Coordinates of C-alpha atoms and ligand atoms in Angstrom, one line a residue:
M1 CA 15.2 -153.0 -74.8
S2 CA 14.5 -149.3 -74.2
G3 CA 13.5 -146.9 -76.9
T4 CA 17.0 -145.5 -77.5
A5 CA 17.6 -148.0 -80.4
C6 CA 14.7 -146.4 -82.4
E7 CA 15.7 -142.8 -82.1
P8 CA 17.4 -140.9 -84.9
E9 CA 21.2 -141.3 -85.1
R10 CA 23.3 -138.5 -83.4
F11 CA 26.9 -137.7 -83.4
V12 CA 27.4 -136.4 -79.8
D13 CA 25.7 -138.0 -76.8
T14 CA 26.5 -137.9 -73.1
I15 CA 25.9 -139.8 -69.9
E16 CA 27.0 -139.3 -66.3
M17 CA 28.5 -142.1 -64.3
G18 CA 29.5 -141.3 -60.7
E19 CA 31.7 -138.2 -61.0
V20 CA 32.6 -138.9 -64.6
T21 CA 30.9 -137.5 -67.6
I22 CA 31.1 -139.6 -70.8
T23 CA 30.5 -138.1 -74.2
R24 CA 30.5 -140.0 -77.4
V25 CA 31.8 -138.2 -80.5
V26 CA 31.2 -140.1 -83.8
E27 CA 33.8 -139.7 -86.6
W28 CA 32.5 -142.1 -89.3
Q29 CA 29.7 -144.5 -89.8
G30 CA 29.1 -147.1 -92.4
A31 CA 28.9 -150.7 -93.5
I32 CA 32.2 -152.6 -93.3
A33 CA 31.8 -156.0 -95.1
P34 CA 29.5 -159.1 -95.1
A35 CA 29.0 -159.9 -91.5
E36 CA 29.4 -163.6 -91.8
E37 CA 32.9 -163.0 -93.3
V38 CA 33.9 -160.5 -90.6
F39 CA 32.9 -162.7 -87.7
L40 CA 34.4 -166.2 -87.7
G41 CA 31.9 -168.7 -86.4
T42 CA 28.7 -166.9 -87.7
T43 CA 26.7 -167.8 -90.8
A44 CA 24.3 -165.8 -92.9
Q45 CA 21.6 -167.5 -90.8
T46 CA 23.0 -166.2 -87.6
W47 CA 22.4 -162.6 -88.8
Q48 CA 19.1 -163.3 -90.5
R49 CA 17.7 -164.9 -87.4
N50 CA 18.2 -161.7 -85.5
R51 CA 17.4 -159.2 -88.2
N52 CA 14.4 -157.8 -86.3
W53 CA 16.6 -156.1 -83.8
L54 CA 19.9 -155.9 -85.7
E55 CA 18.4 -153.6 -88.2
P56 CA 18.8 -150.7 -88.7
H57 CA 21.9 -150.0 -86.5
F58 CA 24.0 -153.1 -86.5
W59 CA 23.4 -154.9 -89.8
D60 CA 22.2 -154.2 -93.3
A61 CA 20.0 -156.9 -94.6
R62 CA 20.4 -156.0 -98.3
S63 CA 24.2 -156.1 -98.3
T64 CA 24.3 -158.5 -95.3
S65 CA 27.0 -156.1 -94.0
F66 CA 28.1 -155.5 -90.5
K67 CA 27.7 -151.8 -89.6
A68 CA 30.0 -149.8 -87.4
Y69 CA 30.9 -146.4 -86.0
M70 CA 34.3 -144.9 -85.7
Q71 CA 34.2 -142.8 -82.6
T72 CA 35.9 -141.3 -79.5
W73 CA 34.7 -141.4 -76.0
V74 CA 35.4 -138.1 -74.2
L75 CA 35.7 -138.5 -70.4
R76 CA 35.7 -135.7 -67.9
S77 CA 37.2 -137.0 -64.7
E78 CA 38.8 -135.1 -61.8
G79 CA 39.0 -131.9 -63.8
R80 CA 40.8 -133.5 -66.7
T81 CA 39.7 -134.3 -70.3
I82 CA 40.5 -137.9 -71.5
L83 CA 39.9 -139.2 -75.0
V84 CA 39.4 -142.9 -75.5
D85 CA 40.4 -144.0 -79.0
T86 CA 40.9 -141.6 -81.8
G87 CA 39.3 -143.1 -84.9
V88 CA 40.6 -143.2 -88.4
G89 CA 41.9 -139.6 -88.8
N90 CA 42.0 -137.3 -91.8
G91 CA 44.4 -137.6 -94.7
K92 CA 45.8 -141.0 -93.7
E93 CA 47.2 -143.1 -96.6
R94 CA 45.7 -146.6 -96.2
P95 CA 46.2 -148.3 -99.6
S96 CA 44.4 -151.5 -98.6
M97 CA 41.5 -149.9 -96.8
P98 CA 40.0 -147.4 -99.3
P99 CA 37.0 -146.3 -97.1
W100 CA 39.5 -145.0 -94.5
S101 CA 42.1 -143.6 -96.9
H102 CA 42.3 -139.8 -97.1
L103 CA 39.2 -139.2 -95.0
E104 CA 38.3 -135.5 -94.6
T105 CA 35.7 -135.5 -91.8
D106 CA 34.7 -132.6 -89.5
F107 CA 35.7 -134.7 -86.4
L108 CA 37.5 -131.8 -84.7
D109 CA 34.3 -129.7 -85.1
R110 CA 32.3 -132.5 -83.5
L111 CA 34.8 -132.6 -80.7
A112 CA 34.4 -128.8 -80.4
A113 CA 30.6 -129.4 -80.2
A114 CA 31.3 -131.6 -77.2
G115 CA 33.3 -128.7 -75.7
V116 CA 36.7 -130.1 -76.4
A117 CA 39.6 -128.0 -77.8
P118 CA 42.6 -130.1 -78.8
E119 CA 45.0 -128.2 -76.6
E120 CA 42.8 -128.9 -73.5
V121 CA 43.0 -132.6 -73.8
D122 CA 45.1 -134.0 -70.9
V123 CA 45.2 -137.8 -71.7
V124 CA 44.6 -139.8 -74.9
V125 CA 44.0 -143.5 -74.5
N126 CA 44.5 -145.9 -77.4
T127 CA 42.7 -149.1 -76.2
H128 CA 44.8 -150.9 -78.8
V129 CA 46.8 -150.1 -81.9
H130 CA 44.8 -150.5 -85.1
A131 CA 44.4 -147.9 -87.7
D132 CA 40.8 -147.1 -86.6
H133 CA 41.8 -146.4 -83.0
V134 CA 44.9 -144.2 -83.4
G135 CA 44.0 -142.0 -86.5
W136 CA 43.5 -138.6 -84.7
N137 CA 46.5 -139.2 -82.6
T138 CA 48.1 -137.0 -85.3
Q139 CA 47.2 -134.5 -87.9
L140 CA 49.1 -133.2 -91.0
V141 CA 50.6 -129.7 -90.5
D142 CA 52.9 -128.2 -93.1
G143 CA 53.4 -131.7 -94.6
R144 CA 54.4 -133.3 -91.2
W145 CA 52.4 -135.5 -88.9
V146 CA 52.2 -133.9 -85.5
P147 CA 50.3 -134.8 -82.3
T148 CA 46.7 -133.4 -82.7
F149 CA 46.5 -133.0 -78.9
P150 CA 49.8 -131.2 -78.2
N151 CA 49.5 -131.1 -74.4
A152 CA 48.2 -134.7 -73.9
R153 CA 50.0 -137.8 -72.6
Y154 CA 49.1 -140.6 -75.0
L155 CA 48.7 -143.9 -73.2
I156 CA 49.7 -146.6 -75.6
P157 CA 50.0 -150.3 -74.8
R158 CA 53.7 -151.2 -75.0
A159 CA 53.0 -154.6 -76.4
D160 CA 51.1 -153.1 -79.4
F161 CA 53.7 -150.3 -79.9
E162 CA 56.4 -152.9 -80.2
Y163 CA 54.2 -155.3 -82.2
W164 CA 53.5 -152.8 -84.9
N165 CA 57.0 -151.3 -85.1
P166 CA 58.2 -152.3 -88.6
L167 CA 61.6 -152.8 -87.2
N168 CA 60.3 -155.8 -85.2
G169 CA 58.5 -157.4 -88.2
H170 CA 54.9 -158.5 -87.9
A171 CA 53.2 -161.9 -87.8
K172 CA 50.4 -162.0 -90.3
H173 CA 47.4 -163.8 -89.0
G174 CA 43.8 -162.9 -89.7
S175 CA 42.6 -161.6 -93.1
L176 CA 39.4 -160.1 -94.6
G177 CA 38.9 -160.4 -98.3
G178 CA 42.6 -161.2 -98.7
I179 CA 43.7 -158.2 -96.6
N180 CA 45.6 -159.2 -93.5
A181 CA 45.9 -156.9 -90.5
A182 CA 49.5 -155.9 -91.3
V183 CA 48.5 -154.7 -94.8
G184 CA 45.3 -153.0 -93.6
N185 CA 47.4 -151.0 -91.0
Q186 CA 50.1 -150.1 -93.5
Y187 CA 51.8 -146.7 -92.6
M188 CA 49.9 -146.5 -89.3
F189 CA 53.0 -146.8 -87.1
E190 CA 54.8 -144.1 -89.1
D191 CA 52.0 -141.6 -89.3
S192 CA 50.0 -142.1 -86.1
L193 CA 52.4 -143.5 -83.4
L194 CA 56.0 -142.5 -84.2
P195 CA 55.2 -138.7 -84.3
V196 CA 53.6 -139.0 -80.8
H197 CA 56.6 -140.9 -79.6
E198 CA 59.1 -138.5 -81.1
H199 CA 57.4 -135.5 -79.6
G200 CA 57.8 -137.1 -76.2
R201 CA 54.0 -137.5 -75.6
A202 CA 53.8 -141.3 -75.6
V203 CA 53.5 -143.3 -72.3
L204 CA 54.0 -146.9 -73.1
W205 CA 52.4 -148.9 -70.4
E206 CA 52.0 -152.6 -69.6
D207 CA 49.9 -154.9 -67.2
S208 CA 47.7 -152.1 -65.7
H209 CA 47.9 -148.3 -65.6
P210 CA 45.8 -146.1 -63.2
I211 CA 44.7 -142.8 -64.7
D212 CA 43.1 -141.3 -61.7
R213 CA 40.8 -142.4 -58.8
N214 CA 38.0 -143.3 -61.2
L215 CA 39.8 -144.9 -64.1
V216 CA 42.3 -147.7 -64.6
L217 CA 43.6 -149.3 -67.8
E218 CA 43.9 -153.1 -67.7
S219 CA 45.6 -155.3 -70.2
A220 CA 43.4 -157.8 -72.1
P221 CA 45.5 -159.2 -74.9
G222 CA 44.0 -161.2 -77.8
H223 CA 42.5 -158.9 -80.4
T224 CA 46.0 -157.4 -80.5
P225 CA 48.9 -158.3 -78.1
G226 CA 48.3 -155.0 -76.2
S227 CA 44.5 -154.7 -76.3
A228 CA 43.2 -153.1 -73.1
V229 CA 40.0 -152.4 -71.2
L230 CA 39.5 -149.1 -69.4
A231 CA 37.6 -149.6 -66.2
L232 CA 35.5 -146.9 -64.6
D233 CA 34.5 -147.1 -61.0
S234 CA 33.0 -143.9 -59.5
G235 CA 30.3 -143.2 -56.9
G236 CA 29.1 -146.9 -57.0
E237 CA 28.7 -146.8 -60.8
R238 CA 30.8 -148.9 -63.1
A239 CA 31.7 -149.0 -66.8
L240 CA 34.0 -150.9 -69.1
F241 CA 35.4 -149.3 -72.2
V242 CA 36.2 -152.6 -74.0
G243 CA 37.7 -151.4 -77.3
D244 CA 37.4 -154.2 -79.8
L245 CA 36.7 -157.0 -77.3
L246 CA 33.1 -156.6 -78.6
H247 CA 32.2 -155.4 -82.1
T248 CA 28.6 -156.3 -82.4
P249 CA 25.8 -157.4 -80.0
V250 CA 25.7 -160.7 -81.9
Q251 CA 28.8 -161.6 -79.9
L252 CA 26.6 -161.5 -76.8
L253 CA 24.5 -164.3 -78.2
E254 CA 27.6 -166.0 -79.7
P255 CA 30.5 -165.1 -77.5
D256 CA 32.8 -167.4 -79.5
A257 CA 32.3 -165.5 -82.7
E258 CA 35.5 -163.5 -83.3
A259 CA 36.5 -160.8 -85.6
C260 CA 38.6 -162.1 -88.5
L261 CA 41.3 -159.5 -88.0
S262 CA 42.1 -160.5 -84.4
E263 CA 45.7 -161.5 -83.9
D264 CA 45.1 -164.3 -81.4
V265 CA 41.5 -165.6 -81.9
P266 CA 41.3 -168.0 -78.9
A267 CA 42.7 -165.4 -76.5
A268 CA 40.3 -162.7 -77.9
I269 CA 37.4 -165.1 -77.2
R270 CA 38.6 -165.8 -73.7
Q271 CA 39.0 -162.0 -73.0
R272 CA 35.5 -161.3 -74.3
R273 CA 33.9 -164.0 -72.1
R274 CA 35.8 -162.8 -69.0
M275 CA 34.9 -159.2 -69.7
L276 CA 31.2 -159.9 -70.3
E277 CA 31.0 -162.1 -67.1
R278 CA 32.5 -159.3 -65.1
A279 CA 30.2 -156.7 -66.7
A280 CA 27.1 -158.9 -66.0
D281 CA 28.1 -159.7 -62.4
T282 CA 29.0 -156.1 -61.5
S283 CA 26.3 -154.2 -63.5
A284 CA 29.0 -152.4 -65.4
L285 CA 28.0 -150.6 -68.6
V286 CA 29.8 -152.0 -71.6
L287 CA 31.0 -149.4 -74.1
P288 CA 32.6 -151.0 -77.2
A289 CA 34.6 -148.9 -79.6
H290 CA 32.4 -149.3 -82.6
L291 CA 28.8 -150.0 -81.6
P292 CA 26.4 -147.9 -83.6
G293 CA 23.0 -146.6 -82.5
P294 CA 22.5 -146.9 -78.8
G295 CA 26.3 -147.3 -78.4
A296 CA 26.5 -149.1 -75.0
A297 CA 24.6 -151.5 -72.9
E298 CA 24.3 -153.3 -69.6
V299 CA 24.4 -157.1 -70.1
R300 CA 23.2 -160.1 -68.3
R301 CA 24.2 -163.8 -68.3
N302 CA 21.9 -166.0 -70.4
G303 CA 22.8 -169.7 -70.2
G304 CA 26.3 -170.0 -71.6
A305 CA 25.9 -166.7 -73.4
F306 CA 24.7 -163.1 -72.7
A307 CA 21.9 -160.8 -73.5
I308 CA 21.2 -157.1 -73.4
Q309 CA 19.9 -156.0 -70.0
R310 CA 19.3 -152.4 -71.2
W311 CA 20.8 -149.9 -73.6
A312 CA 22.6 -147.0 -72.1
P313 CA 20.4 -143.9 -71.5
F314 CA 22.5 -141.4 -73.4
S315 CA 21.2 -137.8 -73.8
P316 CA 22.0 -135.6 -76.8
V317 CA 24.5 -132.7 -76.3
G318 CA 23.4 -129.2 -77.1
Ligands
ZN401 ZN1 38.5 -151.2 -84.2

């Protein structure tokens, strides 16, 4: 492991890959819940065994909690500005998720620190539809939810858009502390998806969707029916924005450990293995949605599992 994991935490980091600049803008950071409850197939011992490198970024020994960032990846590619995932958002009513209800963060100031004004954003990617990935799709203006990025096309997986549409009902699968995914995402469709659709900004895609010569969205259903991976291939360099296919580096050691709120657990596990094998075999940088600290890593195969090859060498912005 390189030294990145030991440096102070930052909110805006950047790295170049081929012709694409990647900048990380953190919205929120914190402990979510006891890790062995969040990740099916792990025990308290799984986390204890690895505490020497899971602390301080990925796990809190005192509370045994899994730690996560909410964040947006800002890509500059072929002259356009592309946001990957939009965090929790401000002012959202999430009755069953108190830590994310009525947030008031300075996320838009952090975006500005990364050189991004909302009207300059060309494309917004939601890797999947969960309340912590679509929040800044919209903001409250004069009592109405409107697109935060008024000139952007929002690329939303059709399968997720339809799955979460209350008119279609919703199958309730995983749960955490008695909260299932449908309850945890209450009001999300109405406040973060529908306004984008009604303003004519939503592009509902399926199977795969090229963004430009460097970037393509690929379907990877499991965590949600529309979960996607954004693949970057530019100047011989590769990266995979994997959304919630990987939440914690413990899933490298234990690829079958799945987040409890995944809609189709066996499919989510298959997609993670497939993605990690591809990343290892093609030296692609893996950029999960929520990884704190170093934020991204190259991985290698290790028997039937995986290991960190090296953390991403991000540089601070400004
Ligand atoms: Zn998430």
